[in-house]
Amino acid sequence: MAYVLSRRNTNIWELNVTAETPVSTDQARLLDPSNGIDPDPAFSPDGGRVAFMSDRSGSQEIWVTDPEGHSSVQLTHFGGPMVGSPSWSPEGSKVAFDSNCQIYVIGVDGGIPGQLTRFGENCAPSWSRDGKFIYFGSNRSGDFQIWRTSALSEETASQPAVQVTQGGGFRGFESADGRYLYYAKGRGKKGL
């Protein structure tokens, strides 16, 4: 039998954009290279770590590394379903992510992830600035909208997530002062 296995090798690069002179991609630095796919990088609030999705262990999982790429640690161990979209809590002690169309939270030292959502297809989590809530995209109302749930406990039928948008929404981020929610309509709907 002959077959072709086509793979991309996607790595994370760092570019210092705080310099006073214009920067170019020639000045980028490769961060924690691997032979796998390493998308979805997210810096911790203090800039001391980077969470990202990687398939370097054989399945797509969330990994954490320092900005120098010297100490990569596998954070999740689902071993099968796609895991991605890491998002740091405001104080940097937890990471929210999606897996198998549900939202989870895990401590940065690992452990057993806590599942927050139960209904519909849910993806692309982000934290509220006060760390009490997680915004996410969900199709539970028929099309994708932004929803919000507690970051501390699993949603239940008596305490479900709350729909935030009406005209479409996929991934949202709260403004620094917590007064606004910026979001992309996503999945075939243009607009921010």
mmCIF file of C-alpha atoms in Angstrom:
data_model
loop_
_atom_site.group_PDB
_atom_site.id
_atom_site.type_symbol
_atom_site.label_atom_id
_atom_site.label_comp_id
_atom_site.label_asym_id
_atom_site.label_seq_id
_atom_site.Cartn_x
_atom_site.Cartn_y
_atom_site.Cartn_z
ATOM 1 C CA MET A 1 0.000 0.000 0.000
ATOM 2 C CA ALA A 2 1.209 3.474 -0.809
ATOM 3 C CA TYR A 3 -0.263 6.634 0.698
ATOM 4 C CA VAL A 4 0.510 10.279 1.281
ATOM 5 C CA LEU A 5 0.357 11.905 4.687
ATOM 6 C CA SER A 6 0.211 15.671 4.317
ATOM 7 C CA ARG A 7 1.079 17.718 7.414
ATOM 8 C CA ARG A 8 1.735 21.338 8.100
ATOM 9 C CA ASN A 9 4.490 22.406 10.436
ATOM 10 C CA THR A 10 3.117 25.501 12.163
ATOM 11 C CA ASN A 11 5.311 27.155 14.785
ATOM 12 C CA ILE A 12 4.889 30.142 17.086
ATOM 13 C CA TRP A 13 6.974 33.238 16.459
ATOM 14 C CA GLU A 14 7.499 36.274 18.684
ATOM 15 C CA LEU A 15 7.892 39.805 17.339
ATOM 16 C CA ASN A 16 8.743 42.740 19.611
ATOM 17 C CA VAL A 17 6.364 45.509 18.545
ATOM 18 C CA THR A 18 7.237 47.852 21.419
ATOM 19 C CA ALA A 19 10.406 49.098 19.719
ATOM 20 C CA GLU A 20 10.389 52.731 18.620
ATOM 21 C CA THR A 21 11.675 51.888 15.163
ATOM 22 C CA PRO A 22 9.491 50.007 12.661
ATOM 23 C CA VAL A 23 9.832 46.238 12.933
ATOM 24 C CA SER A 24 9.743 43.598 10.231
ATOM 25 C CA THR A 25 9.078 39.879 10.300
ATOM 26 C CA ASP A 26 12.818 39.360 9.742
ATOM 27 C CA GLN A 27 13.227 40.320 13.411
ATOM 28 C CA ALA A 28 10.831 37.607 14.648
ATOM 29 C CA ARG A 29 12.130 34.924 16.986
ATOM 30 C CA LEU A 30 11.037 31.287 16.791
ATOM 31 C CA LEU A 31 9.430 30.242 20.077
ATOM 32 C CA ASP A 32 9.528 26.571 21.134
ATOM 33 C CA PRO A 33 9.743 24.929 17.685
ATOM 34 C CA SER A 34 8.332 21.451 17.089
ATOM 35 C CA ASN A 35 7.566 19.202 14.143
ATOM 36 C CA GLY A 36 3.842 19.475 14.844
ATOM 37 C CA ILE A 37 1.126 22.055 14.522
ATOM 38 C CA ASP A 38 1.372 24.788 17.187
ATOM 39 C CA PRO A 39 -1.370 27.441 16.688
ATOM 40 C CA ASP A 40 -3.496 29.569 19.057
ATOM 41 C CA PRO A 41 -0.768 31.263 21.151
ATOM 42 C CA ALA A 42 -1.926 33.355 24.119
ATOM 43 C CA PHE A 43 0.414 35.270 26.440
ATOM 44 C CA SER A 44 -0.318 35.162 30.161
ATOM 45 C CA PRO A 45 -1.341 38.530 31.668
ATOM 46 C CA ASP A 46 2.160 39.079 33.086
ATOM 47 C CA GLY A 47 3.837 38.023 29.822
ATOM 48 C CA GLY A 48 5.732 35.267 31.628
ATOM 49 C CA ARG A 49 4.173 32.291 29.834
ATOM 50 C CA VAL A 50 2.504 31.345 26.572
ATOM 51 C CA ALA A 51 -0.376 28.857 26.294
ATOM 52 C CA PHE A 52 -0.938 27.250 22.905
ATOM 53 C CA MET A 53 -2.465 24.247 21.173
ATOM 54 C CA SER A 54 -0.064 21.596 19.923
ATOM 55 C CA ASP A 55 -0.244 18.086 18.509
ATOM 56 C CA ARG A 56 3.388 17.305 19.403
ATOM 57 C CA SER A 57 2.256 14.588 21.846
ATOM 58 C CA GLY A 58 0.175 12.803 19.195
ATOM 59 C CA SER A 59 -3.155 14.499 19.973
ATOM 60 C CA GLN A 60 -4.155 18.155 20.045
ATOM 61 C CA GLU A 61 -3.651 19.436 23.597
ATOM 62 C CA ILE A 62 -2.996 22.693 25.441
ATOM 63 C CA TRP A 63 0.653 23.333 26.287
ATOM 64 C CA VAL A 64 2.336 26.109 28.289
ATOM 65 C CA THR A 65 5.872 27.426 27.816
ATOM 66 C CA ASP A 66 7.988 30.341 28.962
ATOM 67 C CA PRO A 67 8.660 33.104 26.386
ATOM 68 C CA GLU A 68 12.126 31.669 25.770
ATOM 69 C CA GLY A 69 10.617 28.282 24.874
ATOM 70 C CA HIS A 70 12.761 26.403 27.390
ATOM 71 C CA SER A 71 10.163 24.723 29.570
ATOM 72 C CA SER A 72 7.171 23.464 27.582
ATOM 73 C CA VAL A 73 4.657 21.480 29.633
ATOM 74 C CA GLN A 74 1.575 19.651 28.397
ATOM 75 C CA LEU A 75 -1.370 21.045 30.371
ATOM 76 C CA THR A 76 -4.251 18.878 29.090
ATOM 77 C CA HIS A 77 -4.369 15.144 28.408
ATOM 78 C CA PHE A 78 -7.623 14.476 26.510
ATOM 79 C CA GLY A 79 -5.907 12.093 24.090
ATOM 80 C CA GLY A 80 -8.322 12.402 21.197
ATOM 81 C CA PRO A 81 -10.826 15.222 20.779
ATOM 82 C CA MET A 82 -9.516 18.500 19.405
ATOM 83 C CA VAL A 83 -8.481 20.943 22.132
ATOM 84 C CA GLY A 84 -7.808 24.627 21.438
ATOM 85 C CA SER A 85 -8.506 28.340 21.942
ATOM 86 C CA PRO A 86 -6.565 28.827 25.212
ATOM 87 C CA SER A 87 -7.446 31.960 27.192
ATOM 88 C CA TRP A 88 -5.710 33.067 30.427
ATOM 89 C CA SER A 89 -7.634 34.164 33.500
ATOM 90 C CA PRO A 90 -6.904 37.799 34.457
ATOM 91 C CA GLU A 91 -4.665 36.807 37.388
ATOM 92 C CA GLY A 92 -2.893 34.136 35.307
ATOM 93 C CA SER A 93 -3.696 31.097 37.459
ATOM 94 C CA LYS A 94 -6.107 29.323 35.065
ATOM 95 C CA VAL A 95 -6.594 28.679 31.365
ATOM 96 C CA ALA A 96 -9.992 28.309 29.688
ATOM 97 C CA PHE A 97 -10.151 26.309 26.467
ATOM 98 C CA ASP A 98 -12.547 24.385 24.259
ATOM 99 C CA SER A 99 -12.603 20.650 23.611
ATOM 100 C CA ASN A 100 -15.203 18.461 21.961
ATOM 101 C CA CYS A 101 -17.476 21.529 21.574
ATOM 102 C CA GLN A 102 -17.498 22.360 25.309
ATOM 103 C CA ILE A 103 -15.698 24.934 27.476
ATOM 104 C CA TYR A 104 -13.279 23.855 30.208
ATOM 105 C CA VAL A 105 -11.013 25.533 32.781
ATOM 106 C CA ILE A 106 -7.760 24.109 34.153
ATOM 107 C CA GLY A 107 -5.174 25.429 36.612
ATOM 108 C CA VAL A 108 -1.800 26.358 35.105
ATOM 109 C CA ASP A 109 -0.172 23.587 37.138
ATOM 110 C CA GLY A 110 -2.408 21.004 35.431
ATOM 111 C CA GLY A 111 -4.855 18.637 37.054
ATOM 112 C CA ILE A 112 -8.349 17.668 36.041
ATOM 113 C CA PRO A 113 -10.098 20.264 33.868
ATOM 114 C CA GLY A 114 -13.494 21.503 35.027
ATOM 115 C CA GLN A 115 -16.222 21.469 32.389
ATOM 116 C CA LEU A 116 -18.268 24.693 32.401
ATOM 117 C CA THR A 117 -20.739 24.209 29.525
ATOM 118 C CA ARG A 118 -23.134 21.368 28.762
ATOM 119 C CA PHE A 119 -25.557 22.527 26.061
ATOM 120 C CA GLY A 120 -24.933 23.077 22.330
ATOM 121 C CA GLU A 121 -21.699 23.505 20.422
ATOM 122 C CA ASN A 122 -19.453 25.866 22.425
ATOM 123 C CA CYS A 123 -16.080 27.327 21.467
ATOM 124 C CA ALA A 124 -13.567 30.176 21.702
ATOM 125 C CA PRO A 125 -13.673 31.158 25.411
ATOM 126 C CA SER A 126 -12.418 34.449 26.847
ATOM 127 C CA TRP A 127 -12.455 35.775 30.414
ATOM 128 C CA SER A 128 -14.214 38.822 31.810
ATOM 129 C CA ARG A 129 -11.765 41.340 33.248
ATOM 130 C CA ASP A 130 -12.872 40.554 36.815
ATOM 131 C CA GLY A 131 -12.374 36.802 36.253
ATOM 132 C CA LYS A 132 -15.942 35.926 37.277
ATOM 133 C CA PHE A 133 -17.310 35.046 33.832
ATOM 134 C CA ILE A 134 -16.307 33.395 30.591
ATOM 135 C CA TYR A 135 -17.634 34.522 27.223
ATOM 136 C CA PHE A 136 -17.866 31.947 24.435
ATOM 137 C CA GLY A 137 -19.451 31.314 21.055
ATOM 138 C CA SER A 138 -22.355 28.860 20.960
ATOM 139 C CA ASN A 139 -25.001 27.677 18.509
ATOM 140 C CA ARG A 140 -27.464 26.649 21.240
ATOM 141 C CA SER A 141 -29.993 29.268 20.073
ATOM 142 C CA GLY A 142 -29.912 28.060 16.457
ATOM 143 C CA ASP A 143 -27.005 30.145 15.140
ATOM 144 C CA PHE A 144 -23.735 31.272 16.690
ATOM 145 C CA GLN A 145 -24.026 33.998 19.329
ATOM 146 C CA ILE A 146 -21.827 35.126 22.233
ATOM 147 C CA TRP A 147 -22.867 33.655 25.586
ATOM 148 C CA ARG A 148 -21.591 34.181 29.141
ATOM 149 C CA THR A 149 -21.298 31.680 31.994
ATOM 150 C CA SER A 150 -19.778 31.593 35.464
ATOM 151 C CA ALA A 151 -16.049 30.897 35.506
ATOM 152 C CA LEU A 152 -16.430 29.189 38.879
ATOM 153 C CA SER A 153 -19.032 26.487 38.328
ATOM 154 C CA GLU A 154 -20.587 24.279 35.672
ATOM 155 C CA GLU A 155 -23.765 25.515 34.047
ATOM 156 C CA THR A 156 -26.934 23.611 34.877
ATOM 157 C CA ALA A 157 -30.530 23.661 33.664
ATOM 158 C CA SER A 158 -31.399 25.886 36.629
ATOM 159 C CA GLN A 159 -28.315 28.126 36.125
ATOM 160 C CA PRO A 160 -27.718 28.193 32.352
ATOM 161 C CA ALA A 161 -25.366 30.451 30.424
ATOM 162 C CA VAL A 162 -26.784 33.823 29.333
ATOM 163 C CA GLN A 163 -26.990 34.893 25.690
ATOM 164 C CA VAL A 164 -25.225 38.245 25.139
ATOM 165 C CA THR A 165 -25.542 38.966 21.387
ATOM 166 C CA GLN A 166 -28.510 38.764 19.024
ATOM 167 C CA GLY A 167 -27.128 39.359 15.504
ATOM 168 C CA GLY A 168 -24.410 36.741 15.462
ATOM 169 C CA GLY A 169 -21.228 36.278 17.451
ATOM 170 C CA PHE A 170 -18.372 33.820 17.585
ATOM 171 C CA ARG A 171 -15.449 35.088 19.693
ATOM 172 C CA GLY A 172 -15.646 38.038 22.060
ATOM 173 C CA PHE A 173 -13.285 39.993 24.295
ATOM 174 C CA GLU A 174 -14.207 42.368 27.079
ATOM 175 C CA SER A 175 -12.645 45.851 26.996
ATOM 176 C CA ALA A 176 -9.968 46.697 29.581
ATOM 177 C CA ASP A 177 -12.483 48.678 31.663
ATOM 178 C CA GLY A 178 -15.160 45.958 31.361
ATOM 179 C CA ARG A 179 -17.699 48.339 29.795
ATOM 180 C CA TYR A 180 -17.755 46.862 26.289
ATOM 181 C CA LEU A 181 -17.628 43.479 24.597
ATOM 182 C CA TYR A 182 -15.846 43.397 21.252
ATOM 183 C CA TYR A 183 -16.705 40.377 19.152
ATOM 184 C CA ALA A 184 -16.438 38.891 15.696
ATOM 185 C CA LYS A 185 -19.632 37.741 14.052
ATOM 186 C CA GLY A 186 -17.710 34.741 12.662
ATOM 187 C CA ARG A 187 -18.479 31.617 10.627
ATOM 188 C CA GLY A 188 -19.662 33.233 7.431
ATOM 189 C CA LYS A 189 -20.889 36.485 8.995
ATOM 190 C CA LYS A 190 -18.719 39.539 8.413
ATOM 191 C CA GLY A 191 -18.295 42.257 10.973
ATOM 192 C CA LEU A 192 -16.710 43.197 14.265
#
